[in-house]
Every structure is written in structure tokens, then in C-alpha cells.
GROMACS .gro file of C-alpha atoms in nm:
model
  262
    1MET     CA    1  -3.299   0.532  30.757
    2SER     CA    2  -3.154   0.463  30.414
    3LYS     CA    3  -2.798   0.554  30.316
    4ASN     CA    4  -2.923   0.796  30.051
    5ARG     CA    5  -3.144   0.982  30.296
    6LEU     CA    6  -2.854   1.021  30.538
    7ALA     CA    7  -2.636   1.149  30.253
    8TYR     CA    8  -2.912   1.396  30.160
    9PHE     CA    9  -2.935   1.547  30.508
   10LYS     CA   10  -2.556   1.565  30.527
   11ALA     CA   11  -2.546   1.756  30.197
   12LEU     CA   12  -2.831   1.978  30.318
   13GLY     CA   13  -2.644   2.060  30.638
   14LEU     CA   14  -2.930   1.947  30.862
   15PRO     CA   15  -2.937   1.656  31.108
   16ALA     CA   16  -3.145   1.359  31.002
   17PRO     CA   17  -3.473   1.302  31.191
   18SER     CA   18  -3.333   1.004  31.379
   19THR     CA   19  -3.013   1.183  31.477
   20LYS     CA   20  -2.991   1.276  31.843
   21ALA     CA   21  -2.877   1.619  31.942
   22ARG     CA   22  -2.513   1.644  32.047
   23THR     CA   23  -2.491   1.746  32.411
   24SER     CA   24  -2.219   1.745  32.672
   25GLY     CA   25  -2.221   1.509  32.968
   26THR     CA   26  -2.355   1.779  33.202
   27ALA     CA   27  -2.635   1.888  32.970
   28THR     CA   28  -2.982   1.848  33.110
   29ALA     CA   29  -3.264   1.656  32.945
   30GLU     CA   30  -3.441   1.987  32.887
   31THR     CA   31  -3.145   2.124  32.694
   32SER     CA   32  -3.131   1.810  32.481
   33ALA     CA   33  -3.504   1.829  32.409
   34THR     CA   34  -3.470   2.195  32.311
   35ALA     CA   35  -3.187   2.115  32.070
   36ILE     CA   36  -3.390   1.833  31.912
   37ASP     CA   37  -3.688   2.067  31.876
   38HIS     CA   38  -3.471   2.329  31.705
   39GLN     CA   39  -3.343   2.066  31.461
   40ARG     CA   40  -3.698   1.957  31.385
   41GLN     CA   41  -3.807   2.317  31.329
   42ALA     CA   42  -3.516   2.362  31.088
   43ARG     CA   43  -3.629   2.060  30.885
   44LEU     CA   44  -3.988   2.185  30.889
   45ALA     CA   45  -3.874   2.528  30.767
   46ALA     CA   46  -3.684   2.357  30.484
   47LEU     CA   47  -3.996   2.160  30.388
   48ASN     CA   48  -4.217   2.471  30.390
   49ARG     CA   49  -3.957   2.660  30.188
   50SER     CA   50  -3.947   2.377  29.932
   51HIS     CA   51  -4.326   2.388  29.894
   52GLU     CA   52  -4.320   2.766  29.847
   53ILE     CA   53  -4.043   2.767  29.586
   54ARG     CA   54  -4.200   2.473  29.401
   55GLN     CA   55  -4.526   2.667  29.371
   56PHE     CA   56  -4.330   2.973  29.262
   57GLU     CA   57  -4.152   2.770  28.992
   58ILE     CA   58  -4.485   2.637  28.862
   59GLU     CA   59  -4.621   2.990  28.834
   60LEU     CA   60  -4.304   3.106  28.657
   61TYR     CA   61  -4.325   2.810  28.418
   62TRP     CA   62  -4.664   2.918  28.285
   63LYS     CA   63  -4.576   3.288  28.285
   64ARG     CA   64  -4.269   3.216  28.073
   65ALA     CA   65  -4.469   2.988  27.845
   66THR     CA   66  -4.728   3.263  27.792
   67TYR     CA   67  -4.452   3.516  27.724
   68PHE     CA   68  -4.293   3.305  27.450
   69TRP     CA   69  -4.629   3.211  27.295
   70LEU     CA   70  -4.718   3.582  27.271
   71LEU     CA   71  -4.381   3.660  27.112
   72GLN     CA   72  -4.436   3.390  26.850
   73ALA     CA   73  -4.788   3.516  26.783
   74ALA     CA   74  -4.655   3.871  26.732
   75VAL     CA   75  -4.382   3.753  26.492
   76PHE     CA   76  -4.626   3.536  26.298
   77THR     CA   77  -4.874   3.826  26.271
   78ALA     CA   78  -4.605   4.058  26.134
   79LEU     CA   79  -4.494   3.791  25.887
   80GLY     CA   80  -4.851   3.730  25.779
   81LEU     CA   81  -4.915   4.101  25.715
   82ILE     CA   82  -4.602   4.125  25.500
   83TRP     CA   83  -4.702   3.813  25.309
   84LYS     CA   84  -5.055   3.944  25.255
   85ASP     CA   85  -4.936   4.275  25.110
   86GLY     CA   86  -4.679   4.103  24.891
   87GLY     CA   87  -4.391   4.275  25.070
   88LYS     CA   88  -4.440   4.602  24.882
   89GLY     CA   89  -4.173   4.853  24.981
   90ILE     CA   90  -4.024   4.613  25.236
   91PRO     CA   91  -3.672   4.473  25.193
   92HIS     CA   92  -3.669   4.104  25.107
   93ILE     CA   93  -3.454   4.024  25.406
   94ILE     CA   94  -3.721   4.140  25.656
   95PRO     CA   95  -3.952   3.834  25.624
   96VAL     CA   96  -3.647   3.608  25.642
   97ALA     CA   97  -3.536   3.781  25.962
   98LEU     CA   98  -3.888   3.752  26.106
   99ALA     CA   99  -3.903   3.380  26.030
  100SER     CA  100  -3.562   3.342  26.192
  101LEU     CA  101  -3.683   3.533  26.498
  102GLY     CA  102  -3.989   3.306  26.522
  103LEU     CA  103  -3.771   2.995  26.514
  104LEU     CA  104  -3.531   3.135  26.775
  105THR     CA  105  -3.820   3.241  26.998
  106CYS     CA  106  -3.972   2.894  26.978
  107ALA     CA  107  -3.638   2.734  27.066
  108ALA     CA  108  -3.588   2.974  27.357
  109GLY     CA  109  -3.937   2.893  27.484
  110TRP     CA  110  -3.871   2.519  27.473
  111LEU     CA  111  -3.534   2.549  27.647
  112SER     CA  112  -3.681   2.780  27.912
  113ALA     CA  113  -3.957   2.527  27.977
  114GLN     CA  114  -3.694   2.256  28.023
  115GLY     CA  115  -3.511   2.476  28.273
  116SER     CA  116  -3.830   2.554  28.464
  117LYS     CA  117  -3.916   2.185  28.479
  118PHE     CA  118  -3.566   2.107  28.608
  119TRP     CA  119  -3.602   2.344  28.903
  120GLN     CA  120  -3.959   2.238  28.974
  121GLU     CA  121  -3.850   1.873  28.996
  122ASN     CA  122  -3.556   1.979  29.213
  123TRP     CA  123  -3.789   2.120  29.478
  124GLU     CA  124  -4.027   1.827  29.442
  125ARG     CA  125  -3.736   1.597  29.523
  126HIS     CA  126  -3.657   1.804  29.832
  127ILE     CA  127  -4.019   1.764  29.942
  128ASP     CA  128  -3.998   1.389  29.886
  129MET     CA  129  -3.699   1.368  30.120
  130LEU     CA  130  -3.828   1.603  30.390
  131GLU     CA  131  -4.200   1.533  30.414
  132ASP     CA  132  -4.205   1.192  30.587
  133GLU     CA  133  -4.141   1.335  30.933
  134PHE     CA  134  -4.421   1.594  30.915
  135GLU     CA  135  -4.688   1.490  30.665
  136GLY     CA  136  -4.615   1.128  30.586
  137LYS     CA  137  -4.576   1.038  30.218
  138LEU     CA  138  -4.841   1.283  30.097
  139HIS     CA  139  -4.639   1.422  29.806
  140LYS     CA  140  -4.510   1.080  29.705
  141THR     CA  141  -4.858   0.924  29.697
  142VAL     CA  142  -5.083   0.965  29.394
  143TRP     CA  143  -5.453   0.882  29.382
  144VAL     CA  144  -5.515   0.711  29.048
  145GLY     CA  145  -5.884   0.690  28.961
  146ARG     CA  146  -6.068   0.428  28.763
  147MET     CA  147  -5.968   0.597  28.436
  148GLY     CA  148  -5.602   0.537  28.512
  149VAL     CA  149  -5.307   0.778  28.486
  150ARG     CA  150  -5.397   1.094  28.295
  151TRP     CA  151  -5.185   1.317  28.076
  152SER     CA  152  -4.906   1.547  28.188
  153VAL     CA  153  -4.993   1.912  28.124
  154SER     CA  154  -4.631   2.025  28.109
  155ASN     CA  155  -4.533   1.738  27.878
  156ILE     CA  156  -4.817   1.825  27.639
  157ASN     CA  157  -4.702   2.188  27.632
  158ASP     CA  158  -4.346   2.065  27.575
  159ARG     CA  159  -4.446   1.848  27.276
  160LEU     CA  160  -4.661   2.127  27.132
  161THR     CA  161  -4.360   2.358  27.143
  162LEU     CA  162  -4.158   2.100  26.950
  163PHE     CA  163  -4.431   2.087  26.684
  164PHE     CA  164  -4.413   2.465  26.656
  165GLY     CA  165  -4.037   2.433  26.620
  166VAL     CA  166  -4.091   2.213  26.315
  167PHE     CA  167  -4.351   2.461  26.189
  168TRP     CA  168  -4.114   2.757  26.220
  169SER     CA  169  -3.838   2.559  26.048
  170LEU     CA  170  -4.069   2.500  25.752
  171VAL     CA  171  -4.175   2.866  25.749
  172PHE     CA  172  -3.812   2.976  25.751
  173THR     CA  173  -3.728   2.740  25.464
  174VAL     CA  174  -4.028   2.850  25.256
  175VAL     CA  175  -3.954   3.219  25.312
  176CYS     CA  176  -3.589   3.176  25.215
  177PHE     CA  177  -3.676   3.003  24.888
  178SER     CA  178  -3.953   3.249  24.808
  179VAL     CA  179  -3.724   3.548  24.855
  180VAL     CA  180  -3.445   3.394  24.647
  181SER     CA  181  -3.616   3.229  24.352
  182ARG     CA  182  -3.293   3.127  24.177
  183TRP     CA  183  -2.995   3.016  24.384
  184THR     CA  184  -2.659   3.045  24.212
  185LEU     CA  185  -2.292   3.020  24.295
  186ARG     CA  186  -2.190   3.260  24.018
  187LEU     CA  187  -2.031   3.584  24.134
  188ALA     CA  188  -2.143   3.912  23.985
  189THR     CA  189  -1.904   4.054  23.725
  190SER     CA  190  -1.986   4.413  23.817
  191LEU     CA  191  -2.132   4.602  24.109
  192GLY     CA  192  -2.429   4.712  23.902
  193GLU     CA  193  -2.561   4.361  23.847
  194ALA     CA  194  -2.479   4.239  24.198
  195ASP     CA  195  -2.770   4.105  24.404
  196PHE     CA  196  -2.705   4.090  24.776
  197THR     CA  197  -3.030   3.914  24.863
  198GLN     CA  198  -2.887   3.563  24.842
  199PRO     CA  199  -2.578   3.641  25.058
  200ALA     CA  200  -2.804   3.817  25.308
  201VAL     CA  201  -3.036   3.515  25.331
  202ILE     CA  202  -2.739   3.284  25.376
  203GLY     CA  203  -2.606   3.516  25.646
  204VAL     CA  204  -2.939   3.509  25.832
  205ALA     CA  205  -2.949   3.128  25.804
  206VAL     CA  206  -2.597   3.100  25.947
  207ALA     CA  207  -2.683   3.348  26.223
  208THR     CA  208  -2.997   3.147  26.304
  209ALA     CA  209  -2.799   2.824  26.332
  210GLY     CA  210  -2.545   3.001  26.551
  211GLY     CA  211  -2.822   3.147  26.764
  212LEU     CA  212  -2.980   2.805  26.816
  213PHE     CA  213  -2.644   2.661  26.922
  214TRP     CA  214  -2.579   2.956  27.153
  215LEU     CA  215  -2.919   2.915  27.320
  216TYR     CA  216  -2.858   2.543  27.364
  217LYS     CA  217  -2.529   2.611  27.543
  218GLN     CA  218  -2.696   2.832  27.806
  219LYS     CA  219  -2.734   2.559  28.068
  220THR     CA  220  -2.745   2.630  28.439
  221ASN     CA  221  -2.393   2.664  28.575
  222LEU     CA  222  -2.385   2.427  28.872
  223ARG     CA  223  -2.059   2.348  29.046
  224GLY     CA  224  -2.000   2.138  29.355
  225SER     CA  225  -1.937   1.789  29.483
  226ILE     CA  226  -2.150   1.477  29.440
  227PRO     CA  227  -2.240   1.309  29.772
  228ASP     CA  228  -2.196   0.939  29.839
  229TRP     CA  229  -2.519   0.835  29.668
  230GLU     CA  230  -2.628   0.478  29.607
  231ALA     CA  231  -2.804   0.421  29.275
  232LYS     CA  232  -3.147   0.265  29.311
  233PRO     CA  233  -3.359   0.096  29.043
  234GLN     CA  234  -3.654   0.286  28.908
  235LEU     CA  235  -3.995   0.201  29.047
  236PRO     CA  236  -4.215   0.004  28.805
  237LYS     CA  237  -4.408   0.235  28.575
  238ILE     CA  238  -4.782   0.256  28.622
  239GLN     CA  239  -4.962   0.171  28.300
  240SER     CA  240  -5.098   0.475  28.124
  241ASP     CA  241  -5.439   0.328  28.051
  242ARG     CA  242  -5.699   0.216  28.302
  243PRO     CA  243  -5.547  -0.026  28.557
  244ARG     CA  244  -5.653  -0.380  28.472
  245LEU     CA  245  -5.773  -0.459  28.824
  246LEU     CA  246  -5.999  -0.156  28.832
  247ARG     CA  247  -6.124  -0.217  28.480
  248GLU     CA  248  -6.231  -0.568  28.572
  249LEU     CA  249  -6.356  -0.522  28.927
  250HIS     CA  250  -6.459  -0.153  28.920
  251SER     CA  251  -6.310  -0.124  29.268
  252ALA     CA  252  -6.172   0.173  29.458
  253PRO     CA  253  -5.904   0.395  29.301
  254LEU     CA  254  -5.546   0.275  29.308
  255ILE     CA  255  -5.284   0.447  29.525
  256VAL     CA  256  -4.926   0.445  29.402
  257LYS     CA  257  -4.595   0.607  29.493
  258ARG     CA  258  -4.436   0.831  29.236
  259GLY     CA  259  -4.072   0.912  29.172
  260GLN     CA  260  -3.752   0.718  29.218
  261ALA     CA  261  -3.691   0.451  29.478
  262GLU     CA  262  -3.483   0.571  29.773
   0.00000   0.00000   0.00000
């Protein structure tokens, strides 16, 4: 068993599969076998738990994604209705605030997706370390067909969210410059001729930047110790197009191992 796998089971607080149960000199073989069976059941329970939480994280990922997409759709609809009516009777700062809310919602959706992916990969890594004893390398083995490696659904959703982030940034910029047609640094000489639209827009812009920074700082608070882990080189990446061997020979699908070398 590799050094990293031993370090993993030590950090997990479970005996490694090859570890014999600790028994006293007078312990019977039956007692030793029972202890080994209990250890194996504990590792199996950890594996089943990892599968369950991984599936739960996948479900939460798409529920959160749907939630943020619906929020953006609602904000965009409200902004579109105001734009269509020409903003009659509505303060100029409202469309600016809506555009800011759309941008913040998009950023929150992207960051939440990154967090969901982090925890999903966490439980996938647990499965990678625990599964060998019970189900072989099922989770670490991928069946690649003749068309080669296909696209990642979560990565596509991630990139699409980034595109919407650029879109909302443009919308926010356009709305700001449409509300304030003439930007000036001149202060009003009297309260009667004062226009608070420009300061309000600047305030919303500053608040938006602060909100983006605040959201970015909301990382998971993890504290603890790092086990004695030996860095391993990454496995060679499987080409994204059709594997050359299969393209030439039209043979059976290719089986590869995913993830990091242990």
C-alpha cells in the first residue's frame, strides 16, 4: 500500500485494509476475525456515505444553478420592462440598482458553483481512496468510446456563467451611462441646481465593486493539519478528440483511469 493511502486512512481515523487488528496475546482467532470484520464494515460505511453525499452534492449543484439562473432572469425581466416603458415615473437609480443586482447574482452563482464542485470532488476523492477493497477501481475507471472524451457538463455551465458575467458588466456600464448622459466633476453652486443622480450612480458602482469583493472573500473556512503527503505527478491527459488508435483501427472503446496518481 502506498504511503499516501496509509496517510489517508490515518487522517480518516480508520485502519488501512492491510492493517491487522490489534489483539492481546490471549485473544482468540475468532476475536481477531471479528475485529477485522468490524474494521472492514467501518470502511464500507465510509464508502457508502461518500457515495451518498457525492450524489447529494450533485443534486445541490444543479438546484443552486437553477436558483441563480431564475434570479438573473427575474432581474433582467424587470430591467427590460423599465427600459421598454422609458422609465416613466421610476427613479433613475432603479435600473442601475437592478443591473448591479444582476451582476452580483451572476457572481454569486459562479462562486456557489465553484464551491459545489469543490465538495463534489472532495467526496469523489474519498471514493477513489476507499473503493478498491470493495468494488475495485470502478469509480477511477472511465469507458471512453470511439468518439473520444466528451464535454464536461459542469464546466460548460461554469463557462456560460462567466459569459453572463461579462454580459451583466456591459449592461451595468450601458445603464450607468444612459442614466447620466453628461458626467462632470463640477460641484453644484446651490441646492436648487444640484443633481444627485451622478453621485448615486457612483455610489452604486462602488457598492457593486465592494459586493463582488465581499462575495469573493466568502471561502470555506477550513482549519486543521496537513498529513504527511507525498506529491505525485499528474497522470497523462487523455486527448479530447477521438483517440488515434480507435480512429485508425475502429477497435473497442478505450479504458482509462481518471484523477491524480496515488
